[in-house]
Amino acid sequence: MRRTAGPALLAPAFLVMAAALAAPLGALVLLSFWTQTGFEIDRTFTLANYWRIVEPGPPTWWNGIPFPFAYPVPAILLVKSLAMSLTATAAVILVAWPMAYFLAFRVRRGKAAWIILLTVPFWTSYLLRVFSWKIVLGYNGAVNSGLIALGVIGEPLDFLLYNPVAVMITLTHSWIAFAVLPIYVSLEKIDRSLLEAAADLGDSRWARLRRITLPLSMPGTVAATLLVFIPTVGDYVTPTLVGGTQGTMIGSLVQQLFTRQDNAPMGAAVSIVMMLVIAALVLVFLRAIGWRRMRARAGA
Amino acid sequence: MQRIRFIDRMAQGRMSRREMLASAGAFGVGAILVPVRARASGPLVCLEWAGYDVADYIPAFVEKHGRTPDFAVFGGEEEALAKVRAGFAADVMHPCNYSVSRFVSAGLAREIDTARLSHWPDIFPALKTAEGVLTDGRVVMAPADWGNSSIAYRPDLVDPAFAADPTWGIFFDDAYRGRVSMLDNELLIQIGAMVGGMSYDEAYALSGAALEQAARTWGRKGVEISRFLWTDASEVQQAMASGEIVAAYAWNDLVKNLQAEGIPVAYAVPREGLFTWFCGLTLLNSGRADEALAYDFIDAWLSPETGKLLIEGSGYGHANMKSFEIADPDAVAAMGLRDPVAVMESAILFRTPPDAVQNEHNRVWSDVKALR
């Protein structure tokens, strides 16, 4: 009985994962090897969709970077999405880390209340939060009317909304709480006696931060980085609502391929390539920072 | 205690399928384990233009059935087509003269039995036989509403030269960068080609290298100039009301709505031409509801009361001749022409190219937007 109880306990989660993740992913992979002609899907196995993504051609210039592809749209959007997502992730970590530090080291009473307060934004739907940014940054939105009322500007600023910066601001705000919690947990776990010992041995406040707190918080920080970076690359709701004509990301292309362009197999191929590129980047990143060593040290 | 025993028994395989299903059902899991029985009928599901998804346009249906259908809204027909093709079980769709053929060629449209529509005899005869309504002698769309597509602009905010001689060129003019908004539609490329001197008849059917060229020249420029490409009429209406944009691609209702708010707005007759369209209701074979519900819905749309509301509230025309008799004469007079045939002849009627060309336009348009 003991031997079977474990798998049985895992079964519900496993079934949900199989039905809701593995099966659709399998379908997506299968779909990406088919082709669409008009209203029909041709079910013969082919690599045509993948070839189309990498097929060389005359270079298309985008922001000074040449993309030597016959169909450069996926490549350009992938690079653009990665850049936007990396910037947003960096911003999230920069804002979230001090918040987590404050929570772990400065807050003594009512920690639970602080943590609940952090999650307050999640009591509203993601869509509404994105929409609120539209109201904040809009032409007659909060920022503009505030500045006009203060007499700082005479005319509303129209560069606040409908551009990549608006997308990054919105993404940063939306994902902060996801980053604060893992960083907080790893900061909270730090043995305070290490800091005392370092202080006794004459380390300054900065030296302690650099040599003890930062390295020991890395597992949480790295987890937070991945938690924010991976889902934001493929986001399409945010660019659609606040990105205007310049904020298109790769997720928007996948959505367009599945709907308007009526080319689901190509959409599937673009999503698979996107997932592979993200996975490769994450592996390179983890290797570069020596994740294994870090885990071992934090666990010790 | 109970729960642990359940897991143990399950683990030991001492549980019958029936017990298992009963327990799973308590958590709603049962639904995916029992065979799905095909539903004979359900609520009516309608794919509607955003803004038309309200009870006001179908009073007869709401009165008879006590509720509105389940609406799913769309911002463009190609989007709606993709949704139905992806498996969305809609019963009725609201396409237009230029887009209904796409649903027919996708094998989704069903013939409408006009004998089941009580208002059919009052429909303008010319609309009953218009291209789009009839396909191979079968009625595939019951004509309902008609109107224009043109440039709505703020006369107080645009250059007087534009107001004196309006042109679609405003969507490609650097002087209006970030001050105009075009519909999120491949039409932008076609309009660009028209600004470049091409006729609509050539522009809508552009394909191959000529289409790519037009997309590079006009599509890219137009996407750069627009502050945003609109899909939601309320968004563009608000942007126009605040002065964020000074001109936009618009249908008659935007002008009517803004005027009602007391905002100065005018509807242009551009030198390259004014567009016109008529739309209607199409029965889809993807639906699950009782067919009678769908006929009630279409019939409600064709009622003169709906026409009166369209004429007075939106400045649109209606397919039912009686609508014009019961509508406010001032509103009818403000529309100018009240005969749809005269309207269609006075302006450019939208058309759809063959499916392969339409798919090409969809692709080129997406690429143009992506490369901004």
XYZ file of C-alpha atoms in Angstrom:
672
model
C 0.000 0.000 0.000
C 2.830 2.362 0.879
C 4.349 1.905 -2.534
C 1.193 2.847 -4.411
C 0.108 5.731 -2.189
C 2.781 8.042 -3.590
C 1.782 7.749 -7.257
C -1.879 7.903 -6.260
C -1.295 11.169 -4.465
C 0.503 12.500 -7.523
C -2.157 11.270 -9.913
C -4.541 14.272 -9.821
C -1.773 16.765 -10.485
C -0.306 14.489 -13.105
C -3.643 14.070 -14.860
C -4.251 17.805 -14.904
C -0.774 18.404 -16.273
C -1.220 15.726 -18.912
C -4.618 16.984 -20.013
C -4.001 20.711 -19.764
C -0.333 21.018 -20.669
C 1.226 17.965 -22.286
C -1.670 17.148 -24.611
C -2.071 20.687 -26.018
C 1.696 21.002 -26.355
C 1.786 17.710 -28.264
C -1.034 18.947 -30.485
C 0.888 22.159 -31.104
C 4.023 20.253 -32.115
C 1.989 18.041 -34.440
C 0.195 21.026 -35.948
C 3.490 22.765 -36.660
C 4.435 19.968 -39.097
C 1.283 20.426 -41.143
C 0.463 23.206 -43.606
C -2.517 25.377 -44.344
C -3.820 25.928 -47.848
C -6.798 28.240 -47.986
C -9.451 26.877 -45.658
C -7.936 23.373 -45.556
C -5.172 21.885 -43.426
C -2.808 19.594 -45.309
C -1.824 16.777 -42.949
C 1.318 15.587 -44.717
C 4.411 15.840 -42.527
C 6.655 18.694 -43.599
C 9.254 21.026 -42.147
C 8.057 23.813 -44.450
C 6.865 26.071 -41.597
C 10.219 25.871 -39.804
C 12.087 26.367 -43.044
C 10.012 29.493 -43.696
C 11.115 30.966 -40.362
C 14.839 30.466 -41.075
C 14.866 30.633 -44.882
C 17.635 33.036 -45.914
C 16.827 36.010 -48.084
C 17.815 39.601 -48.741
C 18.387 41.357 -45.412
C 15.598 43.430 -43.925
C 16.889 46.241 -41.753
C 15.212 46.831 -38.441
C 16.649 49.427 -36.055
C 20.024 49.100 -37.710
C 20.140 45.303 -37.377
C 20.080 43.260 -40.590
C 17.809 40.221 -40.627
C 18.824 38.071 -43.619
C 15.566 36.140 -43.888
C 13.008 35.742 -46.656
C 10.264 36.072 -44.007
C 11.904 38.252 -41.350
C 8.800 38.982 -39.271
C 9.150 36.174 -36.675
C 12.880 36.783 -36.188
C 12.492 40.533 -35.799
C 9.581 40.211 -33.394
C 11.409 37.572 -31.369
C 14.429 39.810 -30.913
C 12.185 42.769 -30.103
C 10.137 40.767 -27.585
C 13.248 39.404 -25.899
C 14.665 42.914 -25.593
C 11.437 44.351 -24.202
C 10.960 41.464 -21.827
C 14.575 41.616 -20.580
C 14.216 45.331 -19.884
C 10.964 44.770 -18.047
C 12.515 41.909 -16.069
C 15.507 44.027 -15.084
C 13.173 46.798 -13.968
C 11.067 44.347 -11.975
C 14.102 42.922 -10.160
C 15.502 46.395 -9.429
C 12.223 47.456 -7.847
C 11.358 44.149 -6.213
C 14.682 43.462 -4.516
C 14.635 46.470 -2.145
C 10.993 45.746 -1.350
C 11.829 42.160 -0.455
C 14.830 43.318 1.572
C 12.687 45.722 3.536
C 10.153 42.974 4.168
C 12.757 40.442 5.312
C 15.034 42.641 7.428
C 13.131 45.733 8.501
C 9.560 44.610 9.108
C 9.302 43.059 12.556
C 5.594 42.978 13.292
C 2.656 42.246 11.013
C 4.641 40.579 8.259
C 1.556 38.705 7.103
C -0.280 42.000 6.668
C 2.584 43.350 4.526
C 2.559 40.278 2.335
C -1.214 40.495 1.899
C -0.855 44.165 0.968
C 1.662 43.168 -1.697
C -0.874 40.879 -3.303
C -3.657 43.470 -3.321
C -3.162 44.283 -7.037
C -3.932 40.648 -7.800
C -7.426 41.032 -6.484
C -8.267 42.732 -9.786
C -7.985 40.980 -13.119
C -4.874 41.390 -15.234
C -6.921 42.968 -17.993
C -8.240 45.651 -15.663
C -4.762 46.440 -14.391
C -3.518 46.892 -17.953
C -6.538 49.023 -18.706
C -5.839 51.203 -15.673
C -2.436 51.985 -17.117
C -4.218 53.142 -20.218
C -6.152 55.546 -18.017
C -3.059 56.628 -16.100
C -0.909 57.244 -19.179
C -3.686 58.308 -21.554
C -3.990 61.599 -23.398
C -6.402 63.009 -20.845
C -5.268 60.499 -18.254
C -4.074 60.900 -14.687
C -0.472 61.899 -15.443
C -1.392 64.416 -18.124
C -4.247 66.064 -16.257
C -2.125 66.186 -13.114
C 0.740 67.919 -14.894
C -1.635 70.316 -16.629
C -3.334 71.174 -13.337
C 0.078 71.903 -11.812
C 0.879 74.109 -14.789
C 3.956 72.055 -15.696
C 2.766 71.482 -19.253
C 0.229 73.281 -21.405
C -0.599 70.510 -23.831
C -1.017 66.825 -22.920
C 2.074 64.709 -23.544
C 1.243 62.140 -26.182
C 4.370 60.007 -25.918
C 3.253 58.348 -22.684
C 0.960 55.756 -24.234
C 1.019 53.494 -27.313
C 4.704 52.664 -27.464
C 7.131 50.016 -26.202
C 7.898 52.056 -23.060
C 4.239 51.929 -22.041
C 4.315 48.158 -22.543
C 7.396 47.855 -20.343
C 5.951 50.056 -17.586
C 2.780 47.994 -17.559
C 4.630 44.686 -17.540
C 6.905 45.875 -14.731
C 4.003 46.889 -12.540
C 2.040 43.735 -13.260
C 4.822 41.323 -12.382
C 6.426 42.919 -9.333
C 4.570 40.879 -6.738
C 5.641 37.673 -8.485
C 9.236 38.746 -7.998
C 9.041 40.086 -4.452
C 7.844 36.834 -2.913
C 10.627 34.448 -4.053
C 13.304 37.046 -3.277
C 11.749 37.630 0.135
C 11.781 33.897 0.901
C 15.471 33.541 0.085
C 16.361 36.667 2.098
C 14.318 35.454 5.035
C 16.244 32.158 5.033
C 19.635 33.868 5.454
C 21.209 32.963 8.763
C 21.448 36.247 10.678
C 24.515 35.040 12.583
C 26.520 35.216 9.340
C 25.807 38.932 9.193
C 26.692 39.372 12.858
C 29.939 37.476 12.379
C 30.832 39.613 9.386
C 30.076 42.764 11.383
C 32.219 41.498 14.274
C 35.075 40.854 11.880
C 34.874 44.423 10.624
C 32.894 44.188 7.409
C 31.097 47.402 6.510
C 27.387 47.509 5.743
C 28.087 47.481 1.985
C 30.603 44.673 2.235
C 28.040 42.575 4.102
C 25.433 43.258 1.450
C 27.848 42.399 -1.330
C 29.477 39.362 0.245
C 26.600 37.774 2.166
C 23.117 39.092 1.466
C 23.328 39.415 -2.308
C 24.967 36.030 -2.989
C 22.642 34.197 -0.607
C 19.575 35.858 -2.126
C 20.551 34.726 -5.596
C 18.409 31.563 -5.727
C 15.284 33.645 -5.092
C 16.402 36.419 -7.400
C 17.149 34.007 -10.224
C 13.808 32.282 -9.697
C 12.088 35.665 -9.816
C 13.961 36.601 -12.999
C 12.805 33.456 -14.751
C 9.294 33.773 -13.362
C 8.981 37.220 -14.944
C 11.065 36.788 -18.079
C 9.549 33.570 -19.441
C 5.864 34.558 -19.474
C 6.400 38.177 -20.530
C 8.191 37.285 -23.789
C 5.034 35.728 -25.170
C 2.573 38.241 -23.751
C 0.127 39.716 -26.217
C -2.605 41.341 -24.141
C -0.387 44.145 -22.888
C 1.064 45.157 -26.282
C -2.400 44.988 -27.816
C -3.855 47.379 -25.253
C -1.071 49.858 -24.543
C 1.498 49.199 -27.275
C -0.201 51.025 -30.135
C 1.293 50.402 -33.545
C 4.881 50.200 -32.262
C 4.433 47.796 -29.376
C 3.801 44.564 -31.299
C 5.459 41.495 -29.784
C 5.875 37.895 -30.894
C 2.730 36.849 -29.013
C 0.740 39.231 -31.185
C 2.103 37.487 -34.284
C 1.141 34.051 -32.969
C -2.335 35.341 -32.211
C -2.617 36.871 -35.688
C -1.405 33.691 -37.357
C -3.979 31.610 -35.520
C -6.822 34.039 -36.229
C -6.694 36.696 -38.947
C -4.027 35.079 -41.089
C -5.757 31.714 -40.808
C -2.458 29.851 -40.689
C -2.551 27.840 -37.476
C 0.320 25.502 -38.485
C 2.611 28.502 -39.003
C 1.416 29.960 -35.677
C 2.269 26.653 -34.008
C 5.741 26.640 -35.564
C 6.410 30.220 -34.428
C 5.315 29.357 -30.855
C 7.529 26.264 -30.787
C 10.520 28.254 -32.023
C 9.786 30.916 -29.414
C 9.662 28.293 -26.639
C 12.902 26.707 -27.822
C 14.696 30.059 -27.964
C 13.470 30.979 -24.474
C 14.502 27.555 -23.136
C 17.960 27.887 -24.706
C 18.400 31.388 -23.276
C 17.352 30.221 -19.809
C 19.823 27.320 -19.926
C 22.664 29.592 -21.031
C 21.732 32.064 -18.297
C 21.642 29.392 -15.572
C 24.941 27.956 -16.710
C 26.577 31.355 -16.848
C 25.682 32.183 -13.261
C 26.602 28.736 -11.981
C 23.145 27.774 -10.776
C 24.132 24.333 -9.438
C 26.852 25.713 -7.204
C 24.543 28.422 -5.996
C 21.802 25.947 -5.077
C 24.290 23.799 -3.210
C 25.560 26.771 -1.238
C 22.112 28.071 -0.364
C 21.045 24.612 0.735
C 24.053 24.127 2.963
C -10.480 10.825 7.797
C -13.004 10.207 5.060
C -10.649 11.693 2.531
C -7.665 9.588 3.503
C -9.760 6.422 3.346
C -10.879 7.405 -0.126
C -7.324 7.813 -1.346
C -6.249 4.530 0.248
C -9.101 2.639 -1.357
C -8.366 4.245 -4.677
C -4.701 3.341 -4.336
C -5.553 -0.253 -3.564
C -7.876 -0.436 -6.504
C -10.792 -1.322 -4.213
C -13.091 1.213 -5.777
C -15.583 0.663 -8.543
C -15.779 2.918 -11.543
C -19.218 4.027 -10.442
C -18.007 5.082 -6.983
C -15.046 6.801 -8.537
C -17.251 8.777 -10.940
C -19.659 9.743 -8.179
C -16.807 11.115 -6.092
C -15.136 12.796 -9.019
C -18.445 14.330 -10.006
C -18.556 16.080 -6.662
C -15.536 18.052 -7.783
C -16.809 18.660 -11.284
C -14.265 16.249 -12.684
C -17.021 13.904 -13.774
C -17.905 16.111 -16.670
C -14.757 15.205 -18.558
C -14.978 11.500 -17.800
C -18.511 10.735 -18.974
C -19.207 10.626 -22.699
C -20.480 13.957 -23.956
C -23.997 13.758 -25.285
C -24.591 16.027 -28.265
C -26.834 18.884 -27.258
C -30.005 19.137 -29.267
C -30.492 22.771 -28.439
C -29.079 25.536 -26.333
C -29.167 29.296 -26.136
C -28.788 31.161 -29.408
C -25.172 32.246 -29.953
C -24.659 35.331 -32.120
C -21.433 36.750 -33.460
C -22.098 40.478 -33.518
C -20.227 43.684 -34.223
C -19.122 45.317 -30.981
C -21.877 47.826 -30.227
C -24.666 45.816 -31.842
C -24.608 43.313 -28.983
C -27.506 44.902 -27.119
C -31.189 44.171 -26.621
C -32.206 47.489 -28.251
C -31.773 46.133 -31.768
C -33.881 43.025 -31.235
C -36.891 44.056 -29.117
C -39.155 41.439 -30.707
C -36.746 38.632 -29.856
C -36.293 39.765 -26.263
C -40.049 40.108 -25.820
C -40.709 36.615 -27.133
C -37.887 34.780 -25.373
C -37.346 36.931 -22.309
C -33.609 37.277 -22.844
C -30.976 38.312 -25.354
C -28.984 35.658 -27.186
C -25.439 34.918 -26.031
C -23.438 37.525 -27.900
C -19.793 37.197 -28.862
C -18.448 40.411 -30.341
C -15.907 40.930 -33.078
C -14.165 43.932 -34.620
C -13.722 42.575 -38.140
C -15.215 39.748 -40.157
C -11.936 37.920 -40.766
C -11.491 37.680 -37.009
C -15.019 36.290 -36.627
C -14.452 33.845 -39.464
C -11.280 32.568 -37.810
C -13.167 32.139 -34.543
C -15.917 30.048 -36.105
C -13.393 28.011 -38.049
C -11.503 27.341 -34.841
C -14.637 25.707 -33.442
C -16.708 28.504 -31.929
C -20.308 27.269 -32.172
C -22.153 30.369 -33.359
C -25.656 30.165 -34.814
C -25.905 33.580 -36.444
C -23.302 36.006 -37.728
C -23.532 39.595 -38.942
C -21.369 39.838 -42.093
C -21.572 42.407 -44.854
C -22.051 42.375 -48.610
C -18.301 42.188 -49.154
C -17.531 39.545 -46.509
C -20.406 37.053 -46.599
C -18.794 35.187 -49.499
C -15.936 34.240 -47.184
C -18.378 32.377 -44.936
C -19.966 30.758 -47.961
C -16.652 29.535 -49.356
C -15.595 28.285 -45.934
C -18.722 26.119 -46.039
C -20.228 27.767 -42.963
C -23.254 29.655 -44.314
C -26.665 28.035 -44.679
C -29.472 29.044 -46.973
C -32.096 31.267 -45.354
C -35.732 30.287 -45.856
C -37.162 33.761 -46.386
C -40.721 32.461 -45.960
C -39.922 32.178 -42.244
C -39.150 35.903 -41.968
C -42.290 37.971 -41.438
C -40.586 41.236 -42.492
C -39.058 39.891 -45.701
C -41.783 41.379 -47.977
C -40.906 44.888 -46.727
C -37.197 44.677 -47.581
C -36.011 46.943 -50.409
C -36.347 44.741 -53.521
C -32.940 45.807 -54.814
C -31.286 44.539 -51.619
C -33.014 41.151 -51.857
C -31.168 40.382 -55.068
C -27.933 42.279 -54.407
C -24.555 40.581 -54.727
C -23.784 38.987 -51.379
C -27.402 38.410 -50.433
C -27.872 35.885 -53.191
C -25.218 33.283 -53.903
C -25.997 30.776 -56.646
C -29.645 31.699 -56.337
C -29.763 30.990 -52.592
C -30.312 33.691 -49.975
C -27.302 33.490 -47.640
C -27.651 36.860 -45.924
C -30.771 38.720 -44.830
C -29.887 42.400 -45.468
C -30.352 44.525 -42.367
C -28.310 47.717 -42.088
C -26.365 49.927 -44.467
C -24.166 52.953 -44.174
C -20.866 54.604 -45.039
C -17.221 54.445 -44.209
C -15.343 57.680 -44.427
C -13.193 60.113 -42.469
C -14.690 61.709 -39.381
C -12.749 64.789 -38.365
C -12.714 67.631 -35.872
C -13.246 70.791 -37.987
C -11.925 72.873 -35.072
C -8.625 70.966 -34.942
C -7.697 70.104 -38.538
C -6.086 72.362 -41.081
C -8.864 74.325 -42.881
C -7.331 73.155 -46.155
C -8.282 69.588 -45.264
C -11.844 70.574 -44.411
C -12.136 72.386 -47.748
C -10.912 69.406 -49.767
C -10.895 66.240 -47.627
C -8.625 63.430 -48.738
C -7.754 59.924 -47.520
C -4.191 61.215 -47.825
C -4.521 62.472 -44.234
C -3.731 58.921 -43.057
C -0.372 59.096 -44.821
C 0.468 62.748 -44.103
C 3.452 63.467 -41.834
C 1.742 66.645 -40.659
C -0.835 64.411 -38.928
C 1.595 61.869 -37.453
C 0.108 60.540 -34.218
C -3.029 62.656 -34.693
C -5.184 60.271 -36.741
C -6.472 56.744 -36.277
C -7.220 54.204 -38.984
C -9.236 51.034 -38.580
C -7.068 47.955 -37.954
C -7.751 46.590 -41.422
C -5.915 45.800 -44.641
C -8.156 48.429 -46.221
C -5.424 50.908 -45.264
C -3.172 49.487 -47.978
C -5.966 49.726 -50.546
C -6.796 53.291 -49.543
C -3.119 54.158 -49.846
C -3.052 52.793 -53.372
C -6.117 54.923 -54.129
C -4.377 58.023 -52.769
C -1.576 57.080 -55.152
C -4.022 57.319 -58.024
C -5.319 53.766 -58.358
C -9.035 53.051 -58.623
C -10.752 51.023 -55.890
C -11.536 48.273 -58.402
C -7.821 47.754 -58.923
C -6.768 48.377 -55.322
C -9.026 45.833 -53.594
C -7.797 43.051 -55.873
C -4.075 43.842 -55.673
C -1.976 40.735 -55.303
C 1.534 39.382 -55.560
C 4.395 41.801 -56.038
C 2.054 44.756 -56.613
C 0.424 44.136 -53.219
C 3.816 43.809 -51.514
C 4.865 47.063 -53.134
C 1.688 48.878 -52.029
C 2.172 47.484 -48.513
C 5.743 48.782 -48.390
C 4.835 52.189 -49.739
C 1.417 52.862 -48.247
C 0.821 50.252 -45.579
C 4.005 50.965 -43.683
C 3.539 54.724 -43.922
C -0.081 54.559 -42.786
C 0.749 52.373 -39.800
C 3.447 54.873 -38.779
C 1.139 57.860 -39.031
C -1.796 56.430 -37.050
C -1.643 56.944 -33.300
C -3.247 53.536 -32.897
C -5.168 51.236 -35.214
C -8.622 50.942 -33.805
C -10.658 47.806 -33.342
C -13.069 49.166 -30.779
C -15.391 51.997 -31.816
C -15.664 53.407 -28.289
C -11.885 53.762 -28.084
C -11.678 55.867 -31.225
C -14.756 57.842 -30.179
C -13.172 58.792 -26.851
C -9.876 59.666 -28.491
C -11.716 61.940 -30.877
C -13.785 63.533 -28.148
C -10.671 64.442 -26.145
C -8.826 65.784 -29.173
C -6.142 63.110 -28.865
C -6.806 62.407 -32.529
C -8.288 64.865 -34.994
C -9.437 62.486 -37.736
C -10.353 58.827 -37.937
C -11.754 56.214 -40.228
C -15.347 55.995 -39.052
C -18.839 54.799 -39.705
C -21.853 57.068 -39.534
C -22.594 56.269 -35.881
C -19.396 57.841 -34.562
C -20.343 61.195 -36.059
C -23.874 60.908 -34.721
C -22.686 59.945 -31.225
C -20.132 62.748 -30.959
C -22.588 65.324 -32.263
C -25.022 64.167 -29.582
C -22.318 64.946 -27.014
C -21.978 68.447 -28.460
C -18.506 67.869 -29.891
C -17.789 69.535 -33.240
C -17.306 66.747 -35.747
C -17.811 66.445 -39.486
C -18.044 63.548 -41.904
C -15.898 63.989 -44.981
C -16.633 63.194 -48.599
C -13.013 62.505 -49.587
C -11.886 63.335 -53.085
C -10.875 59.690 -53.677
C -14.385 58.618 -52.776
C -16.730 57.703 -49.951
C -17.214 54.032 -49.121
C -20.495 52.297 -48.582
C -21.587 48.891 -47.379
C -24.602 46.923 -46.332
C -24.646 44.178 -43.785
C -27.031 41.475 -42.764
C -27.575 38.271 -40.854
C -26.292 34.900 -41.943
C -27.247 31.483 -40.579
C -24.210 29.407 -39.717
C -24.129 25.633 -39.685
C -21.817 25.624 -36.675
C -24.574 26.457 -34.177
C -26.354 24.243 -31.700
C -29.477 26.271 -30.957
C -32.927 25.557 -32.297
C -33.221 27.024 -35.793
C -36.474 28.781 -34.882
C -34.524 30.937 -32.416
C -32.178 32.030 -35.175
C -35.090 32.971 -37.440
C -36.694 34.946 -34.594
C -33.426 36.798 -34.118
C -33.052 37.666 -37.804
C -36.689 38.689 -38.057
C -36.283 40.951 -35.020
C -33.353 42.675 -36.742
C -35.445 43.295 -39.852
C -38.303 44.950 -37.954
C -39.079 48.606 -38.731
C -38.624 49.470 -35.030
C -34.978 48.376 -35.273
C -34.650 50.443 -38.434
C -36.085 53.486 -36.702
C -33.521 53.107 -33.924
C -30.671 52.741 -36.422
C -31.761 55.781 -38.429
C -32.354 58.011 -35.439
C -29.583 56.745 -33.191
C -26.717 55.932 -35.521
C -27.444 57.573 -38.842
C -27.408 54.177 -40.535
C -29.922 53.060 -43.113
C -32.078 49.983 -42.702
C -33.193 47.323 -45.147
C -36.849 47.559 -44.204
C -38.700 50.194 -46.276
C -41.203 50.780 -43.462
C -38.404 51.950 -41.130
C -38.194 55.185 -43.058
C -41.913 55.789 -42.659
C -41.928 55.528 -38.876
C -38.543 57.200 -38.215
C -38.255 60.866 -37.268
C -38.484 62.760 -40.615
C -35.686 65.098 -39.536
C -33.340 62.156 -38.961
C -34.302 60.718 -42.355
C -33.715 64.084 -44.000
C -30.324 64.399 -42.266
C -29.228 61.128 -43.867
C -29.607 62.645 -47.290
C -30.363 59.645 -49.446
C -32.931 57.176 -48.184
C -32.817 54.754 -51.052
C -30.026 52.197 -50.559
C -29.569 51.755 -54.292
C -28.962 55.461 -54.776
C -26.516 55.414 -51.841
C -24.582 52.461 -53.216
C -24.414 54.090 -56.630
C -23.274 57.408 -55.221
C -20.322 55.857 -53.412
C -17.808 53.003 -53.607
C -19.369 49.721 -52.527
C -16.889 47.517 -50.659
C -15.996 44.280 -52.351
C -14.040 41.172 -51.452
C -11.423 39.652 -53.739
C -11.188 35.872 -54.275
C -10.286 33.889 -51.132
C -6.650 33.407 -52.079
C -6.187 37.146 -52.576
C -8.047 37.967 -49.352
C -5.735 35.591 -47.435
C -2.774 37.334 -49.023
C -4.117 40.730 -47.900
C -4.546 39.378 -44.361
C -0.973 38.133 -44.288
C 0.573 41.256 -45.791
C -1.380 43.453 -43.381
C -0.182 41.496 -40.340
C 3.400 41.713 -41.546
C 3.176 45.449 -42.124
C 1.954 45.959 -38.575
C 4.551 43.615 -37.119
C 7.451 45.399 -38.772
C 6.540 48.827 -37.434
